[in-house]
PDB file of C-alpha atoms in Angstrom:
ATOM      1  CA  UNK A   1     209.057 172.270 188.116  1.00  0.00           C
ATOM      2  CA  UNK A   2     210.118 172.528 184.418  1.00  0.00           C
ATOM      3  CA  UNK A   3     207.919 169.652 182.523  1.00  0.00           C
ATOM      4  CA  UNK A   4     208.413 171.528 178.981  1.00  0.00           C
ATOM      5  CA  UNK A   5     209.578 168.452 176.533  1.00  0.00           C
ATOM      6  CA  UNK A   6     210.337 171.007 173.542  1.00  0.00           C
ATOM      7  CA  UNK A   7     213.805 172.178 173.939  1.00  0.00           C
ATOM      8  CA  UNK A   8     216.417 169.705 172.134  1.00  0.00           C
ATOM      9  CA  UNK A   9     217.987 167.238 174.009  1.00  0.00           C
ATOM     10  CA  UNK A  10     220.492 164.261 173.201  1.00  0.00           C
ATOM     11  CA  UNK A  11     219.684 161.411 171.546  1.00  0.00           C
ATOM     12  CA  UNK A  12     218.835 158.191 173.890  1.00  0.00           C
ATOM     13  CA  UNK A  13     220.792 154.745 173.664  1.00  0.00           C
ATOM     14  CA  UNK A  14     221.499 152.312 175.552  1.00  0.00           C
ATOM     15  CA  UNK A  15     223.211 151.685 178.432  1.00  0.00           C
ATOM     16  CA  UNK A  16     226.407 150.132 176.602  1.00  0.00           C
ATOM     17  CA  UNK A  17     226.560 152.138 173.752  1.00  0.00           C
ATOM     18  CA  UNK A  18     226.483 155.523 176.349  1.00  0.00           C
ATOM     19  CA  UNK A  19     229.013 153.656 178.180  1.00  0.00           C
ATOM     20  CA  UNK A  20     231.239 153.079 174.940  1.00  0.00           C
ATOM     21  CA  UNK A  21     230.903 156.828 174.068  1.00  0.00           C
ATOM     22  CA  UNK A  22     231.857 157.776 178.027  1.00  0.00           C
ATOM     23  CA  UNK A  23     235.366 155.778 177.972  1.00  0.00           C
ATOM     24  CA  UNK A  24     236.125 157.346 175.037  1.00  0.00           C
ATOM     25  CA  UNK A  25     235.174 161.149 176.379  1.00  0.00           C
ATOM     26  CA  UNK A  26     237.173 159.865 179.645  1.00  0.00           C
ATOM     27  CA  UNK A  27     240.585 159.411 177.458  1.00  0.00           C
ATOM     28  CA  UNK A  28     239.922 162.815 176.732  1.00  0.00           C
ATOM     29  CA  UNK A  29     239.559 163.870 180.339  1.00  0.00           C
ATOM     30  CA  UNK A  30     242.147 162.371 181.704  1.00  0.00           C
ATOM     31  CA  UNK A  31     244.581 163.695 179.078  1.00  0.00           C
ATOM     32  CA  UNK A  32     243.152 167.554 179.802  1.00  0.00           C
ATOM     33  CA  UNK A  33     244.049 166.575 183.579  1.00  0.00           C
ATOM     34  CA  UNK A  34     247.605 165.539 182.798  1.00  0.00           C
ATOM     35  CA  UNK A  35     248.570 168.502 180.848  1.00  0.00           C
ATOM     36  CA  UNK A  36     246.771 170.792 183.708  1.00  0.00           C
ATOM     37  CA  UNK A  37     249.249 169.060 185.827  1.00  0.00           C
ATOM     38  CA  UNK A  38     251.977 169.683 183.626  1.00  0.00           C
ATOM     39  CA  UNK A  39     251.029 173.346 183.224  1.00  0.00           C
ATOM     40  CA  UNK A  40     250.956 173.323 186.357  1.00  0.00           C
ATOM     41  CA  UNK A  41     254.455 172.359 187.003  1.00  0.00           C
ATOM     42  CA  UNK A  42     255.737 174.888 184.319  1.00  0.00           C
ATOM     43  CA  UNK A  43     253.835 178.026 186.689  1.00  0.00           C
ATOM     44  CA  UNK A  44     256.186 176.228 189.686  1.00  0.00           C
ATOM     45  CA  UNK A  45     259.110 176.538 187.489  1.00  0.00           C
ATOM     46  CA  UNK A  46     258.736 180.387 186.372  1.00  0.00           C
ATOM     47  CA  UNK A  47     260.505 183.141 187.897  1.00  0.00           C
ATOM     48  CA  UNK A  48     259.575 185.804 190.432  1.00  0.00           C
ATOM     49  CA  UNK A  49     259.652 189.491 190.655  1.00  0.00           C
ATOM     50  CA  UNK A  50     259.995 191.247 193.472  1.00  0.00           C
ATOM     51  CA  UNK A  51     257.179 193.604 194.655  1.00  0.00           C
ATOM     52  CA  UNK A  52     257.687 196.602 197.519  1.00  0.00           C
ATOM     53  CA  UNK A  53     256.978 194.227 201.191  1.00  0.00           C
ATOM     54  CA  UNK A  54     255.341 197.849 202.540  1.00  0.00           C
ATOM     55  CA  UNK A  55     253.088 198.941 199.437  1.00  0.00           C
ATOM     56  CA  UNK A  56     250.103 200.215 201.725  1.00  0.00           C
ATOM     57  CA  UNK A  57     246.876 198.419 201.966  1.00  0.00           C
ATOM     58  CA  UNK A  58     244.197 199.852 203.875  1.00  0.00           C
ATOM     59  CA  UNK A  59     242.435 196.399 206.419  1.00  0.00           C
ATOM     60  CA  UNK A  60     240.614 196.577 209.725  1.00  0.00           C
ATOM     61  CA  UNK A  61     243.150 198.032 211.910  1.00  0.00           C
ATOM     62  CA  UNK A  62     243.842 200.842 209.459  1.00  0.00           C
ATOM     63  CA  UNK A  63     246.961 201.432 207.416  1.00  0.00           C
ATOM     64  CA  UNK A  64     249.162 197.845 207.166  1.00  0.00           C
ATOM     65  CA  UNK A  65     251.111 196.558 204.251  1.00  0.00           C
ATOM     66  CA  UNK A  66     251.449 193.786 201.871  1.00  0.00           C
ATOM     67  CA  UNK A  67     253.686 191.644 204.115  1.00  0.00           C
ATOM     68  CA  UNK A  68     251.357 192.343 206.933  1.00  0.00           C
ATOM     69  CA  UNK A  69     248.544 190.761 204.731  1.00  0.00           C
ATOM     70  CA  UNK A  70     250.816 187.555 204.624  1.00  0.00           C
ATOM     71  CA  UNK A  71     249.699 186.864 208.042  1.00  0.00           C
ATOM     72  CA  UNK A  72     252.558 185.271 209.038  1.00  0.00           C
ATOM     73  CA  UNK A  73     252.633 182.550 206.429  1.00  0.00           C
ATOM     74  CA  UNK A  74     255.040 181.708 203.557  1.00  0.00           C
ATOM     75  CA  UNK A  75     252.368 182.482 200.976  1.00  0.00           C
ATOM     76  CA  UNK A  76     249.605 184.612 199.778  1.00  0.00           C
ATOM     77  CA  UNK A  77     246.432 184.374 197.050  1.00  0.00           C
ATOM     78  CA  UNK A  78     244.857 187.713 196.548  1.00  0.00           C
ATOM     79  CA  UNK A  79     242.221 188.603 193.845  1.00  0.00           C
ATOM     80  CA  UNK A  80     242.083 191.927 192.925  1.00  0.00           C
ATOM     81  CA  UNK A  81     238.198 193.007 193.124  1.00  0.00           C
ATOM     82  CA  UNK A  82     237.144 195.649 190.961  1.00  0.00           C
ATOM     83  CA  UNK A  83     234.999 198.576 192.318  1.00  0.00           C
ATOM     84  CA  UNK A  84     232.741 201.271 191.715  1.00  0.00           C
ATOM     85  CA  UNK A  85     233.676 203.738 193.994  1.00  0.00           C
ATOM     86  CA  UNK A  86     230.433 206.093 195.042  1.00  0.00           C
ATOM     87  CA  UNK A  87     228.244 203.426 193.352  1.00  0.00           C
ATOM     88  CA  UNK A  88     224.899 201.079 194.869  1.00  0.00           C
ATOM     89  CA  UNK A  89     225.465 197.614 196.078  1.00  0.00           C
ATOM     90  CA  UNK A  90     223.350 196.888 192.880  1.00  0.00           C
ATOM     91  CA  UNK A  91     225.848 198.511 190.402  1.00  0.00           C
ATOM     92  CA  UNK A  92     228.973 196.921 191.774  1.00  0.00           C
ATOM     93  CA  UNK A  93     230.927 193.925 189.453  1.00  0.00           C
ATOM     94  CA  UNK A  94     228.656 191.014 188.834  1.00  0.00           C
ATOM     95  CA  UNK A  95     231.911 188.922 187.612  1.00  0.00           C
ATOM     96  CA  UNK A  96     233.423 189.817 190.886  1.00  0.00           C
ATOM     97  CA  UNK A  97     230.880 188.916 193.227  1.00  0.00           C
ATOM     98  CA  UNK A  98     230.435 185.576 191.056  1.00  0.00           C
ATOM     99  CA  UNK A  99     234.101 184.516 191.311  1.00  0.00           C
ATOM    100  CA  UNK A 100     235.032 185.878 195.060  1.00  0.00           C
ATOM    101  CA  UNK A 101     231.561 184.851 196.369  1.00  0.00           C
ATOM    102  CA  UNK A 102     232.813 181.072 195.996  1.00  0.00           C
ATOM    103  CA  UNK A 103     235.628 181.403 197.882  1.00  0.00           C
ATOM    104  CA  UNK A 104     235.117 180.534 201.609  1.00  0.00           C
ATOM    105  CA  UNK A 105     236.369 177.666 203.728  1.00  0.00           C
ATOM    106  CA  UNK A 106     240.277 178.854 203.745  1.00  0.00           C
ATOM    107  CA  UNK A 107     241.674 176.010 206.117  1.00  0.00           C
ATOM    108  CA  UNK A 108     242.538 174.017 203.533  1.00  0.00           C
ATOM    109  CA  UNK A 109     245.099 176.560 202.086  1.00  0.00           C
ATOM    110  CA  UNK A 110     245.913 177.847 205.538  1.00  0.00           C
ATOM    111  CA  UNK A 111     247.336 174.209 206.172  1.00  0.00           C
ATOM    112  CA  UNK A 112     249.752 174.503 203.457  1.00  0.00           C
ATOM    113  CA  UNK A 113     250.788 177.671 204.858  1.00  0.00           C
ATOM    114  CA  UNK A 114     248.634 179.761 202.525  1.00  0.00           C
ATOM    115  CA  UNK A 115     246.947 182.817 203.180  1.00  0.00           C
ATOM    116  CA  UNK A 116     243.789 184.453 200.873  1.00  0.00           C
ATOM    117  CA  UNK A 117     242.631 188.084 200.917  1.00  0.00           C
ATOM    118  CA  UNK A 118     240.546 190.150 198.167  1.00  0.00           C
ATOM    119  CA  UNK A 119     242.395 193.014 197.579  1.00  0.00           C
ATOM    120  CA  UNK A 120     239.676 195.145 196.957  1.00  0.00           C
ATOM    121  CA  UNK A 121     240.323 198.665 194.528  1.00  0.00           C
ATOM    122  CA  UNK A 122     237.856 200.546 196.087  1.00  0.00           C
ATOM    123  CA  UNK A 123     238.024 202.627 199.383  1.00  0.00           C
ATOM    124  CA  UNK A 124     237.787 200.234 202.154  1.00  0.00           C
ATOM    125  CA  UNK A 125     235.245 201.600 204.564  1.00  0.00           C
ATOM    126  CA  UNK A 126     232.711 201.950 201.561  1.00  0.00           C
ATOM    127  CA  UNK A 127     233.752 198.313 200.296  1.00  0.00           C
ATOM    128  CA  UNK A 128     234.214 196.385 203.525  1.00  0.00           C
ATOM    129  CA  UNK A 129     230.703 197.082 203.913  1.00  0.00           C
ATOM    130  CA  UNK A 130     229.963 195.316 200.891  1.00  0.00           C
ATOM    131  CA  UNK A 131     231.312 192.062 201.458  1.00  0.00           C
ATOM    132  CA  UNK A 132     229.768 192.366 205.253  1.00  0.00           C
ATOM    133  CA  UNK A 133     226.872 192.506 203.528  1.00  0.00           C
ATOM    134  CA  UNK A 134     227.252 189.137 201.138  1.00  0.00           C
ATOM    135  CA  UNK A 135     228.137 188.033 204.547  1.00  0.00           C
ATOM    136  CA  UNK A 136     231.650 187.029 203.411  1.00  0.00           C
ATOM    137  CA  UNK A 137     234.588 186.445 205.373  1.00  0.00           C
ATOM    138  CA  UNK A 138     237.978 186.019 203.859  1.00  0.00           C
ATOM    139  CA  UNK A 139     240.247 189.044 204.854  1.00  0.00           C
ATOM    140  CA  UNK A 140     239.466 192.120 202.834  1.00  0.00           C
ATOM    141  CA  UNK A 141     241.760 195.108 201.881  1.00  0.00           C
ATOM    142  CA  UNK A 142     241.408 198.228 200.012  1.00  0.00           C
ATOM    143  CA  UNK A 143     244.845 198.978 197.797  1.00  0.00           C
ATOM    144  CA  UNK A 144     243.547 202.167 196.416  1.00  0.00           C
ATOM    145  CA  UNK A 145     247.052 203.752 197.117  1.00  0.00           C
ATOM    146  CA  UNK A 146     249.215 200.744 195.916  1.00  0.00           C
ATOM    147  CA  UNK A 147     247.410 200.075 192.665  1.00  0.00           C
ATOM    148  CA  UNK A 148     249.585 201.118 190.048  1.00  0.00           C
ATOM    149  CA  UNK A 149     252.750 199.270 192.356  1.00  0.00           C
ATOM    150  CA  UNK A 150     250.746 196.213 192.566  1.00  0.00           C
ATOM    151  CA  UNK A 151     248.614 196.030 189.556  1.00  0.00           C
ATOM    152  CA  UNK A 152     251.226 197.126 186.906  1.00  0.00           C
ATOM    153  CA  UNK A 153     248.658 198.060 184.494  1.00  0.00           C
ATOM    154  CA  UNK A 154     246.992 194.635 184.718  1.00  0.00           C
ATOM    155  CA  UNK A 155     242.905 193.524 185.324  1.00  0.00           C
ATOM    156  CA  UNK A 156     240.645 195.071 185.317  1.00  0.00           C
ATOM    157  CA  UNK A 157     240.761 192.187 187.661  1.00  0.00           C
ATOM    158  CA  UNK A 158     243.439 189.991 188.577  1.00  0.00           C
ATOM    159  CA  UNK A 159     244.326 186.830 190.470  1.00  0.00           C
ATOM    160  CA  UNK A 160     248.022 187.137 192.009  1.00  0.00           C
ATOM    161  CA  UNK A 161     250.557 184.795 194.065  1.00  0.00           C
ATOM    162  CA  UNK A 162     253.066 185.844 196.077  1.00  0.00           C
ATOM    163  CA  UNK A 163     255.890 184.083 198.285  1.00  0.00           C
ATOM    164  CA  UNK A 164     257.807 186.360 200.679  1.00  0.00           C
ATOM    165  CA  UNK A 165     261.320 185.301 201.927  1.00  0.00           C
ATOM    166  CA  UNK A 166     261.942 186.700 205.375  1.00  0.00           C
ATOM    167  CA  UNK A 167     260.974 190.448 204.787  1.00  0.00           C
ATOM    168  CA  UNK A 168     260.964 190.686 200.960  1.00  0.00           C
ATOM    169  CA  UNK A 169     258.133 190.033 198.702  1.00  0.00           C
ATOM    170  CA  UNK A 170     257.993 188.169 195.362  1.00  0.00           C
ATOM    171  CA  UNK A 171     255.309 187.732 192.802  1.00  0.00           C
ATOM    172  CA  UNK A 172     255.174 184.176 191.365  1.00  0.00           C
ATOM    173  CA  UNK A 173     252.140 184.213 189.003  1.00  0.00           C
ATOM    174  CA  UNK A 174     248.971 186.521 188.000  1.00  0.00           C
ATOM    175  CA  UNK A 175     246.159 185.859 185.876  1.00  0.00           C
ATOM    176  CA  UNK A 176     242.876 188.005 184.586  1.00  0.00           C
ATOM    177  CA  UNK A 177     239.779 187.209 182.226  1.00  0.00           C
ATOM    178  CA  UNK A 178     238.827 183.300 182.292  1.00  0.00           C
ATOM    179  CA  UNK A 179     242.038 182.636 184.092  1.00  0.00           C
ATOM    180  CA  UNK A 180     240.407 183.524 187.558  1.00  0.00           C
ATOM    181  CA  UNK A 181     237.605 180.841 187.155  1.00  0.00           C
ATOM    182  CA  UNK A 182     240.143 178.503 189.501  1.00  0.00           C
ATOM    183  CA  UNK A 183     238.226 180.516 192.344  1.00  0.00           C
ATOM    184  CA  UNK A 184     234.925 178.984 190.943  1.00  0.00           C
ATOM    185  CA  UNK A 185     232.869 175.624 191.007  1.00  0.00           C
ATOM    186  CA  UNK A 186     229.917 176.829 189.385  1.00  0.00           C
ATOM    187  CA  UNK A 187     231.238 177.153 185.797  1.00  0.00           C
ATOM    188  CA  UNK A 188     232.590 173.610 186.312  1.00  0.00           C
ATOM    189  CA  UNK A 189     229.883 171.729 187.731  1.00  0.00           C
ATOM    190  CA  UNK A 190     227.902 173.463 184.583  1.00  0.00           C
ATOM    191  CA  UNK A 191     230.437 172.252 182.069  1.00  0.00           C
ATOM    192  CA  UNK A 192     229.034 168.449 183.121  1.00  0.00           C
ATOM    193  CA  UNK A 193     226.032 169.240 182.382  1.00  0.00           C
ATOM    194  CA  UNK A 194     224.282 168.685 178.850  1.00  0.00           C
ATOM    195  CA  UNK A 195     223.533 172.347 178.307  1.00  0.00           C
ATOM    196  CA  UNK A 196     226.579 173.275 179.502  1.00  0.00           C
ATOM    197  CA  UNK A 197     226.887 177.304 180.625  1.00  0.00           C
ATOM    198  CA  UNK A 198     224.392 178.646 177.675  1.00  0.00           C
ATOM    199  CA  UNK A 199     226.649 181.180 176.607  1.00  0.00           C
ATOM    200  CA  UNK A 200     226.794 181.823 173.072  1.00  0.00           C
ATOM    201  CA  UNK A 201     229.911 181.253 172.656  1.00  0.00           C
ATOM    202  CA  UNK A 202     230.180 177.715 173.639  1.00  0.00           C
ATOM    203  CA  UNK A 203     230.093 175.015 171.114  1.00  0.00           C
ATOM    204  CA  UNK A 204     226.668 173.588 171.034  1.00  0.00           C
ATOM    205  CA  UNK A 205     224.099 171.289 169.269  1.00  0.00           C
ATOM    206  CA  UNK A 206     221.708 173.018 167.341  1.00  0.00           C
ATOM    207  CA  UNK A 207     218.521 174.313 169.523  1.00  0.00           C
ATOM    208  CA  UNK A 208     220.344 174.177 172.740  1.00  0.00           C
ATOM    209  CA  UNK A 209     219.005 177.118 175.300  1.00  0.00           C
ATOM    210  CA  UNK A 210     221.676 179.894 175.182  1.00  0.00           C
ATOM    211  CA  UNK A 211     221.281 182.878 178.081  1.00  0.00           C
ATOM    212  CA  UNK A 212     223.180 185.851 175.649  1.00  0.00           C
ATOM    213  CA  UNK A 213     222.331 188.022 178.388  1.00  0.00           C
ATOM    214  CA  UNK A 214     224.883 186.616 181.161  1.00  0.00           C
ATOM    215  CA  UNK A 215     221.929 186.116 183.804  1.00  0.00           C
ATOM    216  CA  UNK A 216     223.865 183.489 185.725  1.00  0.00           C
ATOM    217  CA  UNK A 217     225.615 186.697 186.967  1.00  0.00           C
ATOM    218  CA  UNK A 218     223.403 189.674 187.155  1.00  0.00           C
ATOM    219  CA  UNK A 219     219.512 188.977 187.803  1.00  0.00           C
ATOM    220  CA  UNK A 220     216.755 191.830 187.658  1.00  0.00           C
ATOM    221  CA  UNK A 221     219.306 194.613 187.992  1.00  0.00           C
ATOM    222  CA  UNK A 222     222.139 192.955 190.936  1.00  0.00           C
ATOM    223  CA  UNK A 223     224.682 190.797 191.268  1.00  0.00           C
ATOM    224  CA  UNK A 224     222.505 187.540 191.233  1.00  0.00           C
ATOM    225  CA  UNK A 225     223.835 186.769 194.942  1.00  0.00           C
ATOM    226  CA  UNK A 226     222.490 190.056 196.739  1.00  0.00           C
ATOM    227  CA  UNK A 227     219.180 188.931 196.008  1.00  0.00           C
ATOM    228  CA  UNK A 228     219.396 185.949 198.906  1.00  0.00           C
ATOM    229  CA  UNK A 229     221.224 188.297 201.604  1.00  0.00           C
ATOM    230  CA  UNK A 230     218.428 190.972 200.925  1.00  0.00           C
ATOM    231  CA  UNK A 231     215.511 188.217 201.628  1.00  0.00           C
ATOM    232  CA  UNK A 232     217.318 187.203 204.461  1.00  0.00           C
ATOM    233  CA  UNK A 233     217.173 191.312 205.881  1.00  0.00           C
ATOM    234  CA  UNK A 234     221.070 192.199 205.449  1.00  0.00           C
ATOM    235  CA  UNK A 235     221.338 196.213 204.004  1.00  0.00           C
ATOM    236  CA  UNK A 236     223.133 197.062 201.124  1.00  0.00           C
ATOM    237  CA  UNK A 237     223.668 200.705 202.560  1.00  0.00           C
ATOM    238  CA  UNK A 238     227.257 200.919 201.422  1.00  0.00           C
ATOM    239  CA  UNK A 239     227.218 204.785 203.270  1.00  0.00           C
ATOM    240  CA  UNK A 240     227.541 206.188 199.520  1.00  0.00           C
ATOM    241  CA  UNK A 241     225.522 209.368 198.961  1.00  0.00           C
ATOM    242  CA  UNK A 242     222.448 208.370 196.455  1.00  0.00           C
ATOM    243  CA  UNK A 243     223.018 210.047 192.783  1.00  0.00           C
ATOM    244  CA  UNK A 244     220.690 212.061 191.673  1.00  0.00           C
ATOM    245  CA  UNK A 245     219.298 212.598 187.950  1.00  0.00           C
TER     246      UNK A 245
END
């Protein structure tokens, strides 16, 4: 347990005067959640492109296509994981395995007839190995043929939507960089708390603990997530042959 009393902290008051500060942050909040919503009804309002239904993805069953990957419902949500092909477990994208690591129970968006996959850019029977290993289970894809088609020079990572009508396919909306922390809680639940993410960037008091190495992501080498699935006796042998210097 951390007892160490030396790094800053906020000033103490009392209970009515950190109440009177909190309804005035919450005016704040709640108008950063209204325009959110009214973003959000501008991204319903933009137009779509359409995108070739049969670009070839690479799944379990061997060759399929994008429309296949709609599995039958009206919409998909696929983030575009980057990949070192020939590379360790340890040198694949800490950012990656952050964001797609925190995307799991998929009911929810299978209810509103909603279907997520990773579209990974990596070959898939190197990759799907990978995300057997961090023991995830969201439907995976390599699109190593359909990059350019699908990616249109976008990413290095990307989070896309697509709608299909009948047979045809139609992007809606893609984001990259701090867009794709949608697929995250971790950044958010941090945000609450009074040293925030400790990234240097952020706008802090004076003395406040600041990480300018990114460890939240990458620990002793790894994606900070391998290190639990390794404890727990799960390989990393992604069938890549081992580099040599």
């Amino acid at each position: 347990m951390n007892t160490d009393t030396s790094t800053p902290a906020p000033r103490v008051a009392d209970r009515a005067t950190y109440q009177a500060e909190m309804d005035a942050l919450r005016i704040r909040e709640k108008a950063h959640t209204h325009e959110g919503d009214a973003i959000a009804a501008a991204r319903r309002r933009l137009p779509m492109v359409e995108v070739d239904a049969a670009a070839e993805l690479t799944g379990p069953n061997g060759r399929t296509t994008l429309l296949e990957a709609f599995e039958g419902r009206r919409q998909l949500i696929a983030y575009f994981q980057m990949w070192h092909t020939g590379q360790s477990a340890a040198e694949q994208c800490e950012g990656c395995t952050f964001f797609n690591s925190q995307v799991r129970e998929l009911s929810y968006l299978h209810a509103r007839d909603v279907t997520y996959a990773t579209f990974c850019q990596g070959p898939y029977e190197e990759s799907v190995r990978y995300r057997d290993f961090m023991g995830w289970d969201v439907p995976w894809y390599s699109v190593t043929e359909s990059i350019e088609a699908l990616m249109a020079g976008r990413g290095p990572f990307m989070l896309a939507c697509y709608v299909r009508q009948d047979d045809r396919v139609f992007e809606t909306y893609w984001t990259t960089g701090r867009g794709v922390e949608v697929m995250d809680q971790t950044l958010g639940l941090l945000d609450r708390t009074v040293y925030g993410r400790q990234e240097p960037w952020e706008d802090s008091p004076a003395g406040w603990p600041q990480d300018p190495d990114h460890a939240t992501w990458r620990t002793d080498g790894r994606p900070t997530a391998q290190w639990s699935r390794l404890r727990a006796g799960r390989s990393d042998d992604l069938g890549v042959v081992e580099r040599t210097s």
